[in-house]
Amino acid sequence: MTTVGSLTRAQLGEHLAGPGIHLRTGRFTTLLRSPIASVADGIHLLYGDYPLREGFADFHLDLVRPVTLRRWLRPQVTLLYDGRSMFKPLPLDQAFPMFEWGLNWCVSSRANRYLIVHAAVVEKAGRAVILPAPPGSGKSTLCAALVGRGGWRLLSDELTLLRLDDGMLHPLPRPISLKNASIGVIREYVPGSVMSRAVTDTVKGTVAHLRAPADSVARAGEAALPAWVVFPRFEAGAAVTAEPMPRADTFMQLAQNCFNYSLLGAEGFTALADLVERSQGYRFRYGVLDEALAFFDSLP
Amino acid sequence: MTRDHLDSLLTAALRSPERLPALDDAGWDLLLRQAGAANLLAILSCLLEERGLLDRIVPAAREQLAWARVLACRHRQGVLWEVRLIRQALAGLDVPLILLKGAAYTVAGLPPAQGRLFSDIDVLVPEERIGEAEAALMLAGWAGTHHDAYDQRYYREWMHELPPMRHLRRSSMIDVHHAILPKTAALRPDPALLRAAAIPVAGTPGLHVLAPADMVLHSAVHLFSDGEFNNGLRDLFDIHRLLCHFGTDRRFWAELVPRARRLELERPLFYALRYGVMLLDTPVPETVRNELSGPSPALLALMDALFRRVLVPDHASCGDRFSPVARFLLYLRGNWLRMPPLLLARHLFHKAFLSPRKSGPEAA
């Protein structure tokens, strides 16, 4: 099977600017086209291990520069979903992050055969931890540390996909989105980490994407059993505390972090109830990554 | 009938879903995008399921269709729930509540309801009771949109409906009609005739839908008198499915054209049957088609050229370089049919130059 890495940067750029590439991430195929160099740079750097598959695409995305007078003053990038513009244009410099956000939007707004939680999810020995969190709670930082140094497999940093038919968690390993201070923290903490160029002044502040481990990408077909739901909160200097949560609280908080809970109706409720039935929830506070990783290794 | 470059993959799929298992990955890739653009994804899925073909198509496509079905199921639940609340809100009024179009298909369990998505619920009440209906809906939480004075006058003096109402908490939209065409339109089907023929929905007291012929005629006039065709193919497919369903009864065909004459809706019916047959192979008896007179041959050739270009999915892979022109001309025609020329000129002038100057999103 061909991978993105089998193309040189120049070949990749030509494909992206021309017919596009059929990029396979987990079970989704995206036909991506873009003449923008920073998009090709980002794909080349972070997606080398991902398969290319011709024929059918779930999502058709173009990242292009809109043809307006602004293009000479303040160049912009716009995301087209099958030829239609769905979002306001962003500054051209944010083209690669826009691809990442756009693909998240595609999955979370379309893939309704999964209950989709806004959460990171990692696995060890077949059992998975779900880390739901509102932005700024230190979820991505923790996720990056767990897969970079803790020996956990990355299922996803943003989108936890719960299969409705069997209650298993389906992987969607993609680059981990790091923001602001955590970019420096992870660069120090995870040796040999590969990151895209930091982009400043986005709606989320400064953003950089960390390459997913090759092993996680290779095992994108292996589902995992949900075992723990950990709601993390980073507090500088705080000691680790992990407070077990009642099932009802875990359920309600998970539901609040779902993209399509109400859309799925009774099916979503049942799937979430089964997941909570099988998993132990914790309210987790941490200040030091080493201590946090030790807690995850101690999970029963 | 020869199919030319204006025929889309999606139209072919709607005509003969039984051929879809033969479609390959690349074919499905295009078909699903056309169906998405035409708002027909879940409908396509229902067609395949009815024929037991879902398991025989490529898995990636089956998965995407399943995604769309989830939305359609949720939509159906939402519509039934909203209809219940509208019924409650209007219960004290003691007028028969008549549902139109999408909501009517859903509550009456008619074939076009399968997998159909729509954005608002249309109801028909007598014009003299419309103020009471509006007040009752406001008490139940629906609020009028379009607060601009010009828009208020536009709806209340010239149109066949109140300004659309949105529920304050649930954001559901409802259009309260007293007729099916604007007061300013050349065609004036008498709403009293429609109301008198409306039939009760089994199992839900107080709820009515239009009689079969009227339902087809309303769908036809809505499609062929309007100026927007984003959902054109879907609306034509609604008519196709209604005709397939009601058409098994010979009395339906015997009543259809006389009813169209009575309601002054012969021309929209002519177009609905013509393009249904041309694009979707709608089974229309030859005698019925011969009963209807169309426009002059020259005008008909023009109409064919225009309608064939807008009754395709609104997708880059469909149509040709004349399609944008066709859309624009039919937009003008739609407005022309709604209003006499002088009023139309005033209205378009106001919308183009005066409305945008007002601040606030409601003015636009």
CSV table of C-alpha atoms in Angstrom, one decimal, chain B residues 3-192:
chain,number,residue,atom,x,y,z
B,3,ARG,CA,-30.8,11.4,-22.1
B,4,ASP,CA,-28.2,14.0,-22.8
B,5,HIS,CA,-25.4,15.7,-20.9
B,6,LEU,CA,-27.9,17.4,-18.6
B,7,ASP,CA,-29.0,14.1,-17.2
B,8,SER,CA,-27.3,13.5,-13.8
B,9,LEU,CA,-26.1,10.3,-12.2
B,10,LEU,CA,-28.5,11.1,-9.3
B,11,THR,CA,-31.5,11.4,-11.6
B,12,ALA,CA,-30.6,8.1,-13.2
B,13,ALA,CA,-30.3,6.5,-9.7
B,14,LEU,CA,-33.7,7.8,-8.7
B,15,ARG,CA,-35.2,6.4,-11.9
B,16,SER,CA,-33.7,2.9,-11.5
B,17,PRO,CA,-32.3,2.3,-8.0
B,18,GLU,CA,-32.1,-1.4,-8.9
B,19,ARG,CA,-29.0,-0.7,-11.0
B,20,LEU,CA,-27.1,0.8,-8.1
B,21,PRO,CA,-25.4,-2.4,-6.9
B,22,ALA,CA,-23.4,-2.3,-10.1
B,23,LEU,CA,-22.0,1.1,-9.4
B,24,ASP,CA,-18.3,1.1,-8.4
B,25,ASP,CA,-16.4,3.2,-5.8
B,26,ALA,CA,-15.7,6.2,-8.1
B,27,GLY,CA,-19.4,6.2,-9.2
B,28,TRP,CA,-20.6,6.2,-5.6
B,29,ASP,CA,-18.2,8.9,-4.7
B,30,LEU,CA,-19.9,11.2,-7.3
B,31,LEU,CA,-23.4,10.0,-6.7
B,32,LEU,CA,-23.2,10.6,-3.0
B,33,ARG,CA,-21.9,14.1,-3.5
B,34,GLN,CA,-24.7,14.9,-6.0
B,35,ALA,CA,-27.3,13.5,-3.5
B,36,GLY,CA,-25.8,15.5,-0.7
B,37,ALA,CA,-26.0,18.7,-2.7
B,38,ALA,CA,-29.6,17.9,-3.7
B,39,ASN,CA,-30.7,17.1,-0.1
B,40,LEU,CA,-31.5,13.5,-1.2
B,41,LEU,CA,-29.0,11.3,0.7
B,42,ALA,CA,-31.4,9.8,3.2
B,43,ILE,CA,-34.1,9.5,0.5
B,44,LEU,CA,-31.6,7.5,-1.6
B,45,SER,CA,-30.9,5.3,1.4
B,46,CYS,CA,-34.7,4.7,1.9
B,47,LEU,CA,-35.1,3.8,-1.8
B,48,LEU,CA,-32.4,1.1,-1.6
B,49,GLU,CA,-33.8,-0.2,1.6
B,50,GLU,CA,-37.3,-0.5,0.2
B,51,ARG,CA,-35.9,-2.7,-2.6
B,52,GLY,CA,-33.7,-4.7,-0.3
B,53,LEU,CA,-30.6,-3.5,-2.0
B,54,LEU,CA,-28.7,-1.8,0.8
B,55,ASP,CA,-26.5,-4.8,1.5
B,56,ARG,CA,-25.4,-5.1,-2.1
B,57,ILE,CA,-23.8,-1.7,-2.6
B,58,VAL,CA,-20.2,-0.8,-1.8
B,59,PRO,CA,-19.6,-0.7,2.0
B,60,ALA,CA,-18.2,2.8,2.1
B,61,ALA,CA,-21.3,4.2,0.4
B,62,ARG,CA,-23.6,2.1,2.7
B,63,GLU,CA,-21.8,3.7,5.7
B,64,GLN,CA,-22.4,7.3,4.4
B,65,LEU,CA,-26.0,6.5,3.7
B,66,ALA,CA,-26.4,5.2,7.2
B,67,TRP,CA,-25.0,8.5,8.5
B,68,ALA,CA,-27.7,10.4,6.6
B,69,ARG,CA,-30.4,8.1,7.9
B,70,VAL,CA,-29.6,9.0,11.5
B,71,LEU,CA,-30.4,12.6,10.7
B,72,ALA,CA,-33.6,11.8,8.9
B,73,CYS,CA,-34.8,9.6,11.8
B,74,ARG,CA,-34.1,12.4,14.3
B,75,HIS,CA,-35.8,14.9,11.9
B,76,ARG,CA,-38.9,12.8,11.7
B,77,GLN,CA,-39.2,12.5,15.5
B,78,GLY,CA,-38.7,16.3,15.8
B,79,VAL,CA,-41.4,17.0,13.2
B,80,LEU,CA,-44.0,14.8,14.9
B,81,TRP,CA,-43.2,16.4,18.2
B,82,GLU,CA,-43.5,20.0,16.8
B,83,VAL,CA,-46.8,19.1,15.1
B,84,ARG,CA,-48.1,17.9,18.5
B,85,LEU,CA,-47.1,21.2,20.1
B,86,ILE,CA,-48.6,23.2,17.3
B,87,ARG,CA,-51.8,21.3,17.6
B,88,GLN,CA,-51.9,22.0,21.3
B,89,ALA,CA,-51.2,25.7,20.7
B,90,LEU,CA,-54.0,26.0,18.2
B,91,ALA,CA,-56.5,23.7,20.0
B,92,GLY,CA,-58.5,26.5,21.5
B,93,LEU,CA,-59.1,28.1,18.1
B,94,ASP,CA,-61.5,25.5,16.9
B,95,VAL,CA,-60.3,25.7,13.3
B,96,PRO,CA,-59.2,22.5,11.5
B,97,LEU,CA,-55.4,22.5,11.4
B,98,ILE,CA,-54.3,21.7,7.8
B,99,LEU,CA,-50.6,20.7,7.4
B,100,LEU,CA,-48.9,21.2,4.0
B,101,LYS,CA,-46.0,19.6,2.2
B,102,GLY,CA,-43.2,17.9,4.3
B,103,ALA,CA,-45.1,17.9,7.6
B,104,ALA,CA,-48.2,16.6,5.8
B,105,TYR,CA,-46.3,13.7,4.2
B,106,THR,CA,-44.8,12.8,7.5
B,107,VAL,CA,-48.0,12.7,9.6
B,108,ALA,CA,-50.0,11.0,6.8
B,109,GLY,CA,-47.2,8.4,6.4
B,110,LEU,CA,-46.9,9.1,2.6
B,111,PRO,CA,-43.9,7.8,0.6
B,112,PRO,CA,-42.2,11.2,0.1
B,113,ALA,CA,-41.8,11.4,3.8
B,114,GLN,CA,-39.2,8.6,3.7
B,115,GLY,CA,-35.8,10.2,4.5
B,116,ARG,CA,-37.0,13.7,3.6
B,117,LEU,CA,-35.5,16.7,5.5
B,118,PHE,CA,-37.2,20.1,5.5
B,119,SER,CA,-36.6,23.3,7.5
B,120,ASP,CA,-40.1,24.5,8.5
B,121,ILE,CA,-43.6,23.3,9.1
B,122,ASP,CA,-46.3,24.8,6.9
B,123,VAL,CA,-49.9,25.1,8.1
B,124,LEU,CA,-53.0,26.4,6.4
B,125,VAL,CA,-55.7,28.3,8.3
B,126,PRO,CA,-58.6,30.5,7.0
B,127,GLU,CA,-57.5,34.1,6.4
B,128,GLU,CA,-60.1,35.6,8.7
B,129,ARG,CA,-58.6,33.5,11.6
B,130,ILE,CA,-55.0,34.1,10.9
B,131,GLY,CA,-54.6,36.8,13.6
B,132,GLU,CA,-56.0,34.5,16.2
B,133,ALA,CA,-53.6,31.7,15.0
B,134,GLU,CA,-50.7,34.0,15.2
B,135,ALA,CA,-51.6,35.1,18.8
B,136,ALA,CA,-52.1,31.5,19.9
B,137,LEU,CA,-48.7,30.5,18.5
B,138,MET,CA,-47.0,33.5,20.2
B,139,LEU,CA,-48.5,32.5,23.5
B,140,ALA,CA,-47.0,29.1,23.0
B,141,GLY,CA,-43.5,30.5,22.4
B,142,TRP,CA,-43.3,31.1,18.6
B,143,ALA,CA,-42.2,34.7,17.7
B,144,GLY,CA,-42.4,36.4,14.4
B,145,THR,CA,-39.2,37.1,12.4
B,146,HIS,CA,-38.8,40.0,9.9
B,147,HIS,CA,-39.4,43.0,12.2
B,148,ASP,CA,-38.6,45.5,9.5
B,149,ALA,CA,-41.7,47.6,8.6
B,150,TYR,CA,-41.3,47.0,4.9
B,151,ASP,CA,-41.1,43.2,5.4
B,152,GLN,CA,-44.2,43.3,7.6
B,153,ARG,CA,-46.1,45.1,5.0
B,154,TYR,CA,-44.8,42.8,2.3
B,155,TYR,CA,-46.0,39.7,4.1
B,156,ARG,CA,-49.2,41.0,5.6
B,157,GLU,CA,-50.5,42.9,2.5
B,158,TRP,CA,-49.2,41.0,-0.4
B,159,MET,CA,-48.2,37.5,0.6
B,160,HIS,CA,-50.2,34.3,1.3
B,161,GLU,CA,-48.6,33.8,4.7
B,162,LEU,CA,-47.5,35.5,7.9
B,163,PRO,CA,-43.8,36.3,8.3
B,164,PRO,CA,-42.1,33.0,9.4
B,165,MET,CA,-42.3,32.3,13.1
B,166,ARG,CA,-39.5,30.8,15.1
B,167,HIS,CA,-39.8,29.1,18.5
B,168,LEU,CA,-37.9,31.0,21.1
B,169,ARG,CA,-36.4,27.9,22.8
B,170,ARG,CA,-36.4,25.2,20.2
B,171,SER,CA,-35.8,27.4,17.1
B,172,SER,CA,-38.3,25.4,15.1
B,173,MET,CA,-39.8,27.3,12.3
B,174,ILE,CA,-43.5,27.5,11.3
B,175,ASP,CA,-45.1,29.2,8.3
B,176,VAL,CA,-48.7,30.1,8.8
B,177,HIS,CA,-50.5,30.2,5.4
B,178,HIS,CA,-54.0,31.4,4.4
B,179,ALA,CA,-53.5,30.5,0.7
B,180,ILE,CA,-51.0,28.7,-1.4
B,181,LEU,CA,-50.0,31.6,-3.6
B,182,PRO,CA,-49.4,35.3,-2.9
B,183,LYS,CA,-52.4,37.7,-3.0
B,184,THR,CA,-50.5,39.5,-5.7
B,185,ALA,CA,-50.0,36.5,-8.0
B,186,ALA,CA,-51.9,36.1,-11.3
B,187,LEU,CA,-53.1,32.6,-10.3
B,188,ARG,CA,-55.5,32.6,-7.4
B,189,PRO,CA,-56.5,29.1,-6.4
B,190,ASP,CA,-59.4,29.5,-3.9
B,191,PRO,CA,-58.1,28.3,-0.5
B,192,ALA,CA,-61.8,27.7,0.6
